[in-house]
Coordinates of C-alpha atoms in Angstrom, one line a residue:
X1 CA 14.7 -11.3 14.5
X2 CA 12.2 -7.9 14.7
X3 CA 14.2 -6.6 11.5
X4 CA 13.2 -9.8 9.6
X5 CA 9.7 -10.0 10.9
X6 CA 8.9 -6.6 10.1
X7 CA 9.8 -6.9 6.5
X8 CA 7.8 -10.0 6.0
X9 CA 5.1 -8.3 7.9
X10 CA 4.8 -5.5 5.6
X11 CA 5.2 -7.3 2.8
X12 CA 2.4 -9.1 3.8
X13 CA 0.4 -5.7 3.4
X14 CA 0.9 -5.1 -0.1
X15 CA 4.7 -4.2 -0.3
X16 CA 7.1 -4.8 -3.7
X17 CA 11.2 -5.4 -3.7
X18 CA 11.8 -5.9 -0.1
X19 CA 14.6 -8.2 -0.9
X20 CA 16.7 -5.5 -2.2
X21 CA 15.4 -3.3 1.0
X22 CA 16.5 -6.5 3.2
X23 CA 20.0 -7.0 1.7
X24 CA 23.1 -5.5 3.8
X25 CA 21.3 -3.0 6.8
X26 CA 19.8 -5.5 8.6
X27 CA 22.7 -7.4 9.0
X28 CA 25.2 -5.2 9.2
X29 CA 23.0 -3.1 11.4
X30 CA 24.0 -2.4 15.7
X31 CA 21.2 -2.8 16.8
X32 CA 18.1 -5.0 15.2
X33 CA 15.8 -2.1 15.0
X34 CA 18.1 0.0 13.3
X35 CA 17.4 -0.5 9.8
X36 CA 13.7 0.1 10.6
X37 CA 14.6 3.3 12.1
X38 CA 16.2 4.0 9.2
X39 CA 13.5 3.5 6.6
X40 CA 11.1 5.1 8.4
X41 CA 13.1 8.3 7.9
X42 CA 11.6 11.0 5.5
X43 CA 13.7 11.9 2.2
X44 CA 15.5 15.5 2.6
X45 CA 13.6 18.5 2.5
X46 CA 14.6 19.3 -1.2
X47 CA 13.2 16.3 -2.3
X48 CA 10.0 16.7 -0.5
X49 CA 10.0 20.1 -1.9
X50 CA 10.6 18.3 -5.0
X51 CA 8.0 16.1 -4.8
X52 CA 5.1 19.1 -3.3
X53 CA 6.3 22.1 -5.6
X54 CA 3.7 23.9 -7.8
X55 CA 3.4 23.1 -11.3
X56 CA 2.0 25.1 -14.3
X57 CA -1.3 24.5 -14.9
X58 CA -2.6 22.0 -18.0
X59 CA -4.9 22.8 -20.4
X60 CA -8.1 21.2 -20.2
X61 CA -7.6 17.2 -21.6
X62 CA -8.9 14.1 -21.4
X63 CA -7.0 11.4 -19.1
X64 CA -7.8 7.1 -19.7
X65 CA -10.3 7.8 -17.2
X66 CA -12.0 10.9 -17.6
X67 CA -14.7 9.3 -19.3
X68 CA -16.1 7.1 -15.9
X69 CA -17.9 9.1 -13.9
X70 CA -16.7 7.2 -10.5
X71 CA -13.5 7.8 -11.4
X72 CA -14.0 11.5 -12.2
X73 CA -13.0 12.8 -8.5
X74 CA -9.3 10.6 -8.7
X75 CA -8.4 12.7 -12.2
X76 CA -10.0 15.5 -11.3
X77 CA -7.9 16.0 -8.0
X78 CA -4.6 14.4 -9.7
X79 CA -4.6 16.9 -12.7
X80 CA -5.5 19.6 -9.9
X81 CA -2.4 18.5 -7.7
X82 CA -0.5 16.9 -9.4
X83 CA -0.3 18.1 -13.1
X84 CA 3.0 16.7 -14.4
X85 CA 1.6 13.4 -13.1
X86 CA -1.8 13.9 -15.2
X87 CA 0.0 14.9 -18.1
X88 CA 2.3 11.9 -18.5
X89 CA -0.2 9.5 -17.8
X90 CA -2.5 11.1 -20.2
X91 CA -0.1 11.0 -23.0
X92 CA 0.7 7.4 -22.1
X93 CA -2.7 6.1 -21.5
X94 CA -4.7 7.4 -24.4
X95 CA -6.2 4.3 -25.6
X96 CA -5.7 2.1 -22.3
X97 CA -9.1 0.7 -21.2
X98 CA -10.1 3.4 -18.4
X99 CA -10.4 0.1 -15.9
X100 CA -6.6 -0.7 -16.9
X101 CA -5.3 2.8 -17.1
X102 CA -6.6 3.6 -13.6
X103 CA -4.2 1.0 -11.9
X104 CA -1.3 2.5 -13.8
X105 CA -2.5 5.8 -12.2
X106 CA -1.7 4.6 -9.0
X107 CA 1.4 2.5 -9.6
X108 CA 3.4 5.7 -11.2
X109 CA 1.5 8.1 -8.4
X110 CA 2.6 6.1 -5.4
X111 CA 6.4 5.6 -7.5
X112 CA 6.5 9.3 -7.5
X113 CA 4.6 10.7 -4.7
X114 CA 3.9 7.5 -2.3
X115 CA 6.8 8.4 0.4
X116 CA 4.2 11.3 1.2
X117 CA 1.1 9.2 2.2
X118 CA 4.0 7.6 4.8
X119 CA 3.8 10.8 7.1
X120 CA 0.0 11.0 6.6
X121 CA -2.3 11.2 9.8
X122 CA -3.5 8.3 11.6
X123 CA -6.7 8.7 10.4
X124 CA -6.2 9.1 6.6
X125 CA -3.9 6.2 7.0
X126 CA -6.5 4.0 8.2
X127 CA -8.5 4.6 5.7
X128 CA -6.2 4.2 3.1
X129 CA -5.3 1.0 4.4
X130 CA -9.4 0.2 5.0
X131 CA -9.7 0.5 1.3
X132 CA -6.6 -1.7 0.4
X133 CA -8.7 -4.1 2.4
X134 CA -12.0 -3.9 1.1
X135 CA -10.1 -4.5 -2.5
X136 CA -8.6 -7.5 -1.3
X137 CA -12.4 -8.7 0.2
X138 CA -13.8 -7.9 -2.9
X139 CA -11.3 -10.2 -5.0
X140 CA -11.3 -12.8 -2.3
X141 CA -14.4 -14.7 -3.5
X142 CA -14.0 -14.2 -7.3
X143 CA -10.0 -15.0 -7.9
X144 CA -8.1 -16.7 -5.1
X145 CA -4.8 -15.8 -7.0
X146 CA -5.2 -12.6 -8.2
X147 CA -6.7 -12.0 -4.0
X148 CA -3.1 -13.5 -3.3
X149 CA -1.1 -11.6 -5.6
X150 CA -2.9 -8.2 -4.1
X151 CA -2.2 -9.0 -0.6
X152 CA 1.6 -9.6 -1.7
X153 CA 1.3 -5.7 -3.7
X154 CA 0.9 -6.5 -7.1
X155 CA -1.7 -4.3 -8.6
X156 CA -1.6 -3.8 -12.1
X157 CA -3.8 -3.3 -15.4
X158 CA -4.3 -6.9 -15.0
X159 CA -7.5 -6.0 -12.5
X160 CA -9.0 -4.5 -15.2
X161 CA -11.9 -7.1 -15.5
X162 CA -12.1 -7.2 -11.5
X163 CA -12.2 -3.0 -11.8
X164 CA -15.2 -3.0 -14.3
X165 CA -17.3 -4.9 -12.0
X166 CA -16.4 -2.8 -8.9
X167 CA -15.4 0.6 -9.9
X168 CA -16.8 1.9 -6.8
X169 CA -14.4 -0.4 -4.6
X170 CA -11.6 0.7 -7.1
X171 CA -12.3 4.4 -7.1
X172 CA -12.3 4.7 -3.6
X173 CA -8.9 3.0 -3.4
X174 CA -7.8 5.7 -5.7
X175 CA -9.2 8.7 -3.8
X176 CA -7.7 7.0 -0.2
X177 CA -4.7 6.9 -2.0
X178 CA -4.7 10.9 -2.9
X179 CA -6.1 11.5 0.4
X180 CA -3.1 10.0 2.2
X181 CA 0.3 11.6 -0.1
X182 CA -1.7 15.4 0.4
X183 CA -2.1 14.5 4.1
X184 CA 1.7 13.6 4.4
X185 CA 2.7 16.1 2.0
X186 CA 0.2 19.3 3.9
X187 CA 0.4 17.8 7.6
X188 CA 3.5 15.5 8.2
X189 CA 3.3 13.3 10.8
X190 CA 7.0 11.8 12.4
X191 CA 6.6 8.0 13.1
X192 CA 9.1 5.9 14.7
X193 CA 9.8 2.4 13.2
X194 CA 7.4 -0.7 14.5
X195 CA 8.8 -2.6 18.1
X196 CA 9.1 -5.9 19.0
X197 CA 6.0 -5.2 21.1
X198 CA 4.0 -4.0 18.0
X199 CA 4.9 -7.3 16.4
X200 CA 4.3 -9.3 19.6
X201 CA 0.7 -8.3 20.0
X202 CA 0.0 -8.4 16.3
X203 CA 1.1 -12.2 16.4
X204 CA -1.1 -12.7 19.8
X205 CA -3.7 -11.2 18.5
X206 CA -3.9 -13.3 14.4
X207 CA -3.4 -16.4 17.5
X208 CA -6.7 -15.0 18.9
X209 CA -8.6 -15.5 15.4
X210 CA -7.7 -18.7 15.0
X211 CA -5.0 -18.9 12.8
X212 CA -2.6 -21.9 13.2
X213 CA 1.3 -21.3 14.0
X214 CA 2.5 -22.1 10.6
X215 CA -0.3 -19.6 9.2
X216 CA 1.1 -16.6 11.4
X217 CA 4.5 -17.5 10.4
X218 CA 3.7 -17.2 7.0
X219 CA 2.1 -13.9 7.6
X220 CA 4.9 -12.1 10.2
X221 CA 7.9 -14.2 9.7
X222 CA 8.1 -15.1 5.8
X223 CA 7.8 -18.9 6.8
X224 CA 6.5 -21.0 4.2
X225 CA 4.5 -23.8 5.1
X226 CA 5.0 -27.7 4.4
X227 CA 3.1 -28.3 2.4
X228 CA 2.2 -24.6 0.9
X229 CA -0.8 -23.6 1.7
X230 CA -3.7 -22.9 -1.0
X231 CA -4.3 -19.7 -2.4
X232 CA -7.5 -19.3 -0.9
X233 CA -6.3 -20.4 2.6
X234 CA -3.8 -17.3 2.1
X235 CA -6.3 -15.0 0.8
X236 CA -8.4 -15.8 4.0
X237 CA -5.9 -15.4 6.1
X238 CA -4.6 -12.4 4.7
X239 CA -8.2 -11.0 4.6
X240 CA -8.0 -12.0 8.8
X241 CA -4.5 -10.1 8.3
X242 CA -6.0 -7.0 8.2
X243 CA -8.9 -6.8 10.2
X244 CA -6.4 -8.1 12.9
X245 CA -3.9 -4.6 11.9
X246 CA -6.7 -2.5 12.1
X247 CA -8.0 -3.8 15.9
X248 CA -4.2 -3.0 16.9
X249 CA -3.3 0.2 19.1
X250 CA -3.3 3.1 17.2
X251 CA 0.2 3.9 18.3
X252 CA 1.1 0.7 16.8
X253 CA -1.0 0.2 13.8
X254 CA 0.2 4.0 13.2
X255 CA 4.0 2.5 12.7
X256 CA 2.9 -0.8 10.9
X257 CA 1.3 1.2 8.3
X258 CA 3.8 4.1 8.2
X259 CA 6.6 2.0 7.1
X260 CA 4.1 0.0 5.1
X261 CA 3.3 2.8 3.2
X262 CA 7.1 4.0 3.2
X263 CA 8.1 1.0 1.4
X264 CA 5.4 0.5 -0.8
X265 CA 6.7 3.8 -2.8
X266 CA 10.3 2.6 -2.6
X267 CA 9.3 -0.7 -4.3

């Protein structure tokens, strides 16, 4: 029952192709932590060293995004440490709107580097998770669908008209994001999977701010209500959803978001 929770849980938080992730392990698995354990594992050093080795230098370019000055600090520091990554997107993104390109920055750096920002400090977790947050307050009132798809880890060029009105928000999103993959990557932290205890205070606690049984089940267990509830009943709840992670233990909220994180580059 832990095993099932915690995939709903994280998906919850802004996590892509748990289904595949669920199939086989968690069944199969001795105990019903087990899996979880097992995702929360690193990859094997050569493919961390993989993933942190040096890379020549580019010559100076022009990315999507180069050309908005909040978004100068994200391409600056992703051409800086992660060239290959800068390159490819450049050459890709040449006449993608700079709001568009900047969310297919992210998608292909947490793809390619993301498992890093799983090992990050508690801190820099936090605040990467903080800012997935605030992106999800800031759609909340404008777009109660594109609020749900975010919570549920779709973000895509699509937020391009959401971006150009809060670039700010956006940016910061993008720099939390670095922030967290050179933490992991400089300072690796080793996290154990979330407990049944984690997941037990985390339901007591969405109880505590109000939300209704079905509403938590939606939100830990994957149960859907009858009848479904609105998108902007989810969006609210989702928003509650995270101020509720972030009031948890750190030892705990340190898990939740480690695997969160873990997953959300394996998507």
């Amino acid at each position: 029952m832990a095993a099932l929770r915690i995939v709903f849980l994280v998906l919850a938080i802004g996590i892509l192709g748990l289904l595949g992730w669920r199939a086989g392990p968690i069944r199969a698995a001795p105990s019903r932590l087990a899996p979880l354990e097992r995702a929360m594992r690193m990859p094997p050093a050569p493919v961390l060293a993989s993933l942190s080795a040096p890379a020549p230098v580019l010559p100076p370019a022009a990315s999507a995004g180069d050309e908005v000055p909040e978004f100068l600090g994200f391409y600056g520091r992703l051409r800086g440490d992660f060239p290959h990554d800068y390159s490819a997107l450049r050459d890709r993104e040449k006449a993608t709107p700079p709001d568009a390109a900047v969310w297919d920055a992210l998608r292909d750096l947490e793809q390619s580097k993301g498992v890093l920002a799983a090992a990050a400090g508690a801190e820099t977790l936090d605040r990467f998770f903080d800012a997935r947050s605030a992106v999800l307050a800031g759609l909340a009132p404008l777009d109660a669908r594109r609020c749900v798809d975010f919570l549920y880890g779709v973000a895509d060029a699509g937020l391009a008209d959401f971006t150009a009105a809060h670039r700010a928000l956006v940016a910061t999103l993008a720099d939390r994001t670095l922030d967290a993959i050179a933490d992991g990557r400089d300072h690796p932290v080793e996290r154990s999977a979330p407990t049944e205890a984690d997941l037990d205070a985390l339901s007591a606690s969405l109880a505590a701010f109000g939300l209704a049984p079905a509403e938590i089940g939606l939100l830990i267990d994957g149960a859907t209500p009858d009848p479904p509830l609105p998108d902007r009943r989810v969006c609210e709840i989702g928003r509650t959803y995270f101020d509720v992670l972030h009031g948890l233990p750190a030892d705990a909220r340190g898990r939740i978001y480690g695997l969160a994180a873990q997953l959300l580059a394996r998507s």
